[in-house]
PDB file of C-alpha atoms in Angstrom:
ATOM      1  CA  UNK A   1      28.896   3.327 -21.318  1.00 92.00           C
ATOM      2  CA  UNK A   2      28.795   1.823 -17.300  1.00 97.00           C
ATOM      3  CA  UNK A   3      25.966  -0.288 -16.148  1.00 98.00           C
ATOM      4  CA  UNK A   4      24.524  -0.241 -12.463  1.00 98.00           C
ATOM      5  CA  UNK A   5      21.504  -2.093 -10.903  1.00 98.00           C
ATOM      6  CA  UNK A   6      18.669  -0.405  -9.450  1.00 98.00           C
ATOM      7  CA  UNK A   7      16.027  -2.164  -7.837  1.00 98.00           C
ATOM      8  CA  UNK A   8      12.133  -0.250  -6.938  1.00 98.00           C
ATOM      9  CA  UNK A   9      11.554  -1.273  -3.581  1.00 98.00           C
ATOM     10  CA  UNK A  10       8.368  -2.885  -2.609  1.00 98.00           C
ATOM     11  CA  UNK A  11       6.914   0.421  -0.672  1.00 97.00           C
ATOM     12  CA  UNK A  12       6.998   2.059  -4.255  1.00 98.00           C
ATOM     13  CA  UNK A  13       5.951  -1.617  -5.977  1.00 98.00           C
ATOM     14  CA  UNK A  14       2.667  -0.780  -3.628  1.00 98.00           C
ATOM     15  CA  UNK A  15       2.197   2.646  -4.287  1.00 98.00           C
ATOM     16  CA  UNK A  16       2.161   1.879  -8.202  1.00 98.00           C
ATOM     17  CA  UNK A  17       4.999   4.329  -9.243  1.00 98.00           C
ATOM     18  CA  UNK A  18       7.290   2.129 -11.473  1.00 98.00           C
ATOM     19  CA  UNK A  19       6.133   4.113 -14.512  1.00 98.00           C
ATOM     20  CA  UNK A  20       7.021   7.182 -12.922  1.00 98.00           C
ATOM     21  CA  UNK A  21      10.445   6.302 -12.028  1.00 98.00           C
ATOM     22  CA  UNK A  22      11.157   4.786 -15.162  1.00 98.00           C
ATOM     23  CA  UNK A  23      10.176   8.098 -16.963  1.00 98.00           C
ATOM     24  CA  UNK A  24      13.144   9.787 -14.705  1.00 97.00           C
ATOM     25  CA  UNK A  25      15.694   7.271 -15.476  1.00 97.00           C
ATOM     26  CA  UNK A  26      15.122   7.594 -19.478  1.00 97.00           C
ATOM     27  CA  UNK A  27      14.223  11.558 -19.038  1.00 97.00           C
ATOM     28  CA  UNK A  28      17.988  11.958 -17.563  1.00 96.00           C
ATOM     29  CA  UNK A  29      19.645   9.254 -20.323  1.00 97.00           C
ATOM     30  CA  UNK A  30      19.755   6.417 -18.696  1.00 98.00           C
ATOM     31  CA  UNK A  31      18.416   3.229 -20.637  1.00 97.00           C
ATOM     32  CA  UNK A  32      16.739   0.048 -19.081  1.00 98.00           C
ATOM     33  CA  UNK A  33      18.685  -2.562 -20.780  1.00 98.00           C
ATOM     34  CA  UNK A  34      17.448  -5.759 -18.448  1.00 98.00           C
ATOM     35  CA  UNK A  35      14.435  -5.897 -16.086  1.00 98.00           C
ATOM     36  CA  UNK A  36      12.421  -7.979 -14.190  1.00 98.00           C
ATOM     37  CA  UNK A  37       9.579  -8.283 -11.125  1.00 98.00           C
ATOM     38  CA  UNK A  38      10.784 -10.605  -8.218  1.00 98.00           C
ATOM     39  CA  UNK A  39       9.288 -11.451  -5.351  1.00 98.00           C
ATOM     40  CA  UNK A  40      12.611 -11.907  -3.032  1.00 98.00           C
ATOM     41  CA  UNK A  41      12.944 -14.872  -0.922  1.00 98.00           C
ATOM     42  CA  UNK A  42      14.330 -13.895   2.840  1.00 97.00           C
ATOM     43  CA  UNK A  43      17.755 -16.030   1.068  1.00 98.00           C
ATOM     44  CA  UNK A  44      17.852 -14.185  -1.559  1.00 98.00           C
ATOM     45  CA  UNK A  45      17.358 -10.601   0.536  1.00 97.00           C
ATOM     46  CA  UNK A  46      19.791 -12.257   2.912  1.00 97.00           C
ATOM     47  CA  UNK A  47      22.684 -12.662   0.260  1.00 97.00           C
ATOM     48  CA  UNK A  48      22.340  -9.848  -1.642  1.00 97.00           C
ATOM     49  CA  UNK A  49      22.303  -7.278   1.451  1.00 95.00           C
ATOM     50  CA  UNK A  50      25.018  -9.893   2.816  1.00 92.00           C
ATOM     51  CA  UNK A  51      27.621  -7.007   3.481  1.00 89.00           C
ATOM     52  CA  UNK A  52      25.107  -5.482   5.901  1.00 90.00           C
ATOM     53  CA  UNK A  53      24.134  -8.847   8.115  1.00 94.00           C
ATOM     54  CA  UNK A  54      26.609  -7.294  10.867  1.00 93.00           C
ATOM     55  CA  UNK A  55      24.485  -3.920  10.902  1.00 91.00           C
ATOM     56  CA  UNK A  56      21.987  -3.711  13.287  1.00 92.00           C
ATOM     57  CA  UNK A  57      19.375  -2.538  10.503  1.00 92.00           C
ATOM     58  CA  UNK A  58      20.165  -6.076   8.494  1.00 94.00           C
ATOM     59  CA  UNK A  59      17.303  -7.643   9.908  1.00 95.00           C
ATOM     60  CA  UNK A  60      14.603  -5.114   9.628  1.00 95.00           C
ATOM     61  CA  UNK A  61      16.066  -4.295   5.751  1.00 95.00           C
ATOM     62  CA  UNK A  62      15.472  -8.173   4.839  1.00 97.00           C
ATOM     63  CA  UNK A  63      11.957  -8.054   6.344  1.00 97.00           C
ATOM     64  CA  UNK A  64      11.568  -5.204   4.322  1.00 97.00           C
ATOM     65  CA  UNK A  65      12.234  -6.154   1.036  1.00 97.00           C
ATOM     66  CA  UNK A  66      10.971  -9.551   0.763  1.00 98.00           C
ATOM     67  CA  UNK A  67       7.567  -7.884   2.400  1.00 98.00           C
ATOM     68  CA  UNK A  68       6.461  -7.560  -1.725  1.00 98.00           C
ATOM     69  CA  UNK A  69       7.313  -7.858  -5.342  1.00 98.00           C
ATOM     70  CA  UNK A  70      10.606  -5.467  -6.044  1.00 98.00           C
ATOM     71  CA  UNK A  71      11.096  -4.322  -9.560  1.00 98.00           C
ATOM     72  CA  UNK A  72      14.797  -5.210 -10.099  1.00 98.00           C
ATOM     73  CA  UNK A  73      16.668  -3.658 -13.501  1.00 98.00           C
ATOM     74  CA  UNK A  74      20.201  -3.009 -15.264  1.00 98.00           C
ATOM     75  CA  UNK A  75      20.078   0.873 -16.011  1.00 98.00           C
ATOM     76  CA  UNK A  76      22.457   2.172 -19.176  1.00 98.00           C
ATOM     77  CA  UNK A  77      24.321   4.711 -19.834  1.00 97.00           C
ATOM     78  CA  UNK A  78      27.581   7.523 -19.461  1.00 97.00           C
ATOM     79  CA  UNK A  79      28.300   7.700 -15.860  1.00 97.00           C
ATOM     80  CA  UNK A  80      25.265   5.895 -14.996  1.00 98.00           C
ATOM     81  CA  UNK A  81      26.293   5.077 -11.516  1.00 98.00           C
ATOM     82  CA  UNK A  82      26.460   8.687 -10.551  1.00 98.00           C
ATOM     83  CA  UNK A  83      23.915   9.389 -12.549  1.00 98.00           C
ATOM     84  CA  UNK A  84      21.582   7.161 -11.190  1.00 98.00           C
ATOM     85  CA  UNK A  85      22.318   7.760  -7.630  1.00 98.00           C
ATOM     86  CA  UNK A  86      22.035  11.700  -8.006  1.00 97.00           C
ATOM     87  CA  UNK A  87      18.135  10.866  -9.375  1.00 98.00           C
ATOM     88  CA  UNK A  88      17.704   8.660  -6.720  1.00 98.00           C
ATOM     89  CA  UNK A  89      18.759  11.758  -3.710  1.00 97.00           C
ATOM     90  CA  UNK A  90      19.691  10.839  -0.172  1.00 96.00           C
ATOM     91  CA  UNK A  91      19.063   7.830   1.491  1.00 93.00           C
ATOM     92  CA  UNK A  92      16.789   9.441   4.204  1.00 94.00           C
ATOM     93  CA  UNK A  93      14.217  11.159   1.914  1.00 95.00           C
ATOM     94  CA  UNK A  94      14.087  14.003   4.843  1.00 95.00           C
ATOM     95  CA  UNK A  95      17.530  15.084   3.451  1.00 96.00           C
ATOM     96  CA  UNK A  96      16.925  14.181  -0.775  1.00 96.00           C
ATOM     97  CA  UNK A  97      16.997  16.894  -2.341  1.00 96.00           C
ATOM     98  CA  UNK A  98      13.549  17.860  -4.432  1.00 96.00           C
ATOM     99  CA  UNK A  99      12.713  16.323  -7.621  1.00 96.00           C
ATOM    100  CA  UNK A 100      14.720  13.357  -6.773  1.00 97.00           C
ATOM    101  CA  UNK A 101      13.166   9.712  -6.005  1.00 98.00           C
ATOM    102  CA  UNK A 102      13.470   9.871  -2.334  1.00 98.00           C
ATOM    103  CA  UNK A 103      12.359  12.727  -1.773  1.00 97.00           C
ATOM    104  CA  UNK A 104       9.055  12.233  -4.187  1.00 97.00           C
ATOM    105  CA  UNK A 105       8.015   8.739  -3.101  1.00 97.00           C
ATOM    106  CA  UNK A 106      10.242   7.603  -0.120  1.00 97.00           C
ATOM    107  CA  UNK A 107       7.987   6.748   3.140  1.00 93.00           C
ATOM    108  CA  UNK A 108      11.365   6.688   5.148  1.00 94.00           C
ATOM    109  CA  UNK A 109      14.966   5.946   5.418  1.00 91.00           C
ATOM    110  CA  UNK A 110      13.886   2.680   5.847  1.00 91.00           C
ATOM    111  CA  UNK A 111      11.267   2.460   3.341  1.00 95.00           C
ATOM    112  CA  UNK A 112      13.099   4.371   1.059  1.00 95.00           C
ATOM    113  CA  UNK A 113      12.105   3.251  -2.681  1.00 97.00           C
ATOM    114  CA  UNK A 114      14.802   2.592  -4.351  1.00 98.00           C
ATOM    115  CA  UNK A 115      18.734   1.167  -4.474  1.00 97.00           C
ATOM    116  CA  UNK A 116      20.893   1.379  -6.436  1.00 97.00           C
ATOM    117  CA  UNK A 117      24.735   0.868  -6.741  1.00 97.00           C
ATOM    118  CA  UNK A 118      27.379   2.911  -5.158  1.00 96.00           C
ATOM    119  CA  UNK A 119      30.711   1.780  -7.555  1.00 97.00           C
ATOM    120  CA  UNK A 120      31.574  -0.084 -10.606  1.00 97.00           C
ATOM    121  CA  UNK A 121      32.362  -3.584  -8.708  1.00 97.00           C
ATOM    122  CA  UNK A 122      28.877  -3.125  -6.475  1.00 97.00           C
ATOM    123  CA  UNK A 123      27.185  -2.916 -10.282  1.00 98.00           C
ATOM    124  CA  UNK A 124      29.302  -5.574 -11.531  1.00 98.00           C
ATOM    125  CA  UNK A 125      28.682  -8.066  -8.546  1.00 97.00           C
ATOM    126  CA  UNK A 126      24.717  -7.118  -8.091  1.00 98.00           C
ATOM    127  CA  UNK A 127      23.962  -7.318 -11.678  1.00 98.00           C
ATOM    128  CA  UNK A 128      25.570 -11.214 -12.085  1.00 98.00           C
ATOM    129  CA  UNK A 129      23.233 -11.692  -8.450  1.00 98.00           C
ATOM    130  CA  UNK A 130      20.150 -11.233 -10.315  1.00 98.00           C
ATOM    131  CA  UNK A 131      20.762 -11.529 -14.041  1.00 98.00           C
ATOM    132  CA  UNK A 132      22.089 -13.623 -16.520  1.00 97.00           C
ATOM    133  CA  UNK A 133      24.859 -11.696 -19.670  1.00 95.00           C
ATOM    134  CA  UNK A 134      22.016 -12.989 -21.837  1.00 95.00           C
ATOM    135  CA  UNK A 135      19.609 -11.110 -19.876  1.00 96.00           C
ATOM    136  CA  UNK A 136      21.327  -7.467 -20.258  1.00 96.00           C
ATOM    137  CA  UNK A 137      20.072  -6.309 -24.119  1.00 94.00           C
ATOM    138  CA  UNK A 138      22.431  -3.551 -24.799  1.00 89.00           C
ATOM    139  CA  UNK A 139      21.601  -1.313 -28.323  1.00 74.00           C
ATOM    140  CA  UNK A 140      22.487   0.989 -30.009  1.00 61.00           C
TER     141      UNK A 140
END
């Protein structure tokens, strides 16, 4: 079993579709084993997109997501990484492939509803960002 974060994004916070991805993560075997709503401080934004602050999109990103609540949780499962990026689609919803997150409820590449992890150590380090080993309530 691998763990990997994914976080709504506050464009889909506002358009009220948590349920909906939810349903897609579970639907394709993935289990929420941690979750919470945050409302991200411009530090917090700031730190955790931290390997970005030399891109020229950093700014505009942290504006982004501390602009309202984010729904931030630990997503189960066997190759969940993959897994969970593949639901996701492309980063620039104009190229995600139907069906998948993007290319449902993305407004843009920058607005783009979701994150999630690219590799095991991203996972490892974003979940111990925003959540404690007490947090994470793995079952059977």
């Amino acid at each position: 079993m691998q763990l990997t974060l994914s976080i709504i994004k506050p464009d889909a916070v506002r358009k009220n579709v948590i349920g909906q991805i939810y349903q897609r993560f579970e639907q394709s075997g993935l289990r929420i084993v941690a979750a919470k709503m945050l409302h991200l401080s411009q530090a917090q934004a700031e730190a955790f997109y931290g390997v970005h602050k030399e891109r020229p999109f950093f700014n505009d990103l942290v504006k982004f997501m501390i602009s309202g609540p984010v729904m931030i949780q630990v997503l189960a499962g066997t190759d969940a990484i993959k897994k969970h990026r593949d639901i996701m689609g492309a980063t620039n919803p104009k190229d995600a492939a139907p069906g998948t997150i993007r290319a449902d409820f993305a407004n843009s590449i920058d607005e783009n509803a979701v994150h999630g992890s690219d590799s095991e150590e991203t996972a490892r380090q974003e979940i111990e960002f925003f959540f404690k080993p007490t947090d994470i309530l793995l079952r059977d």
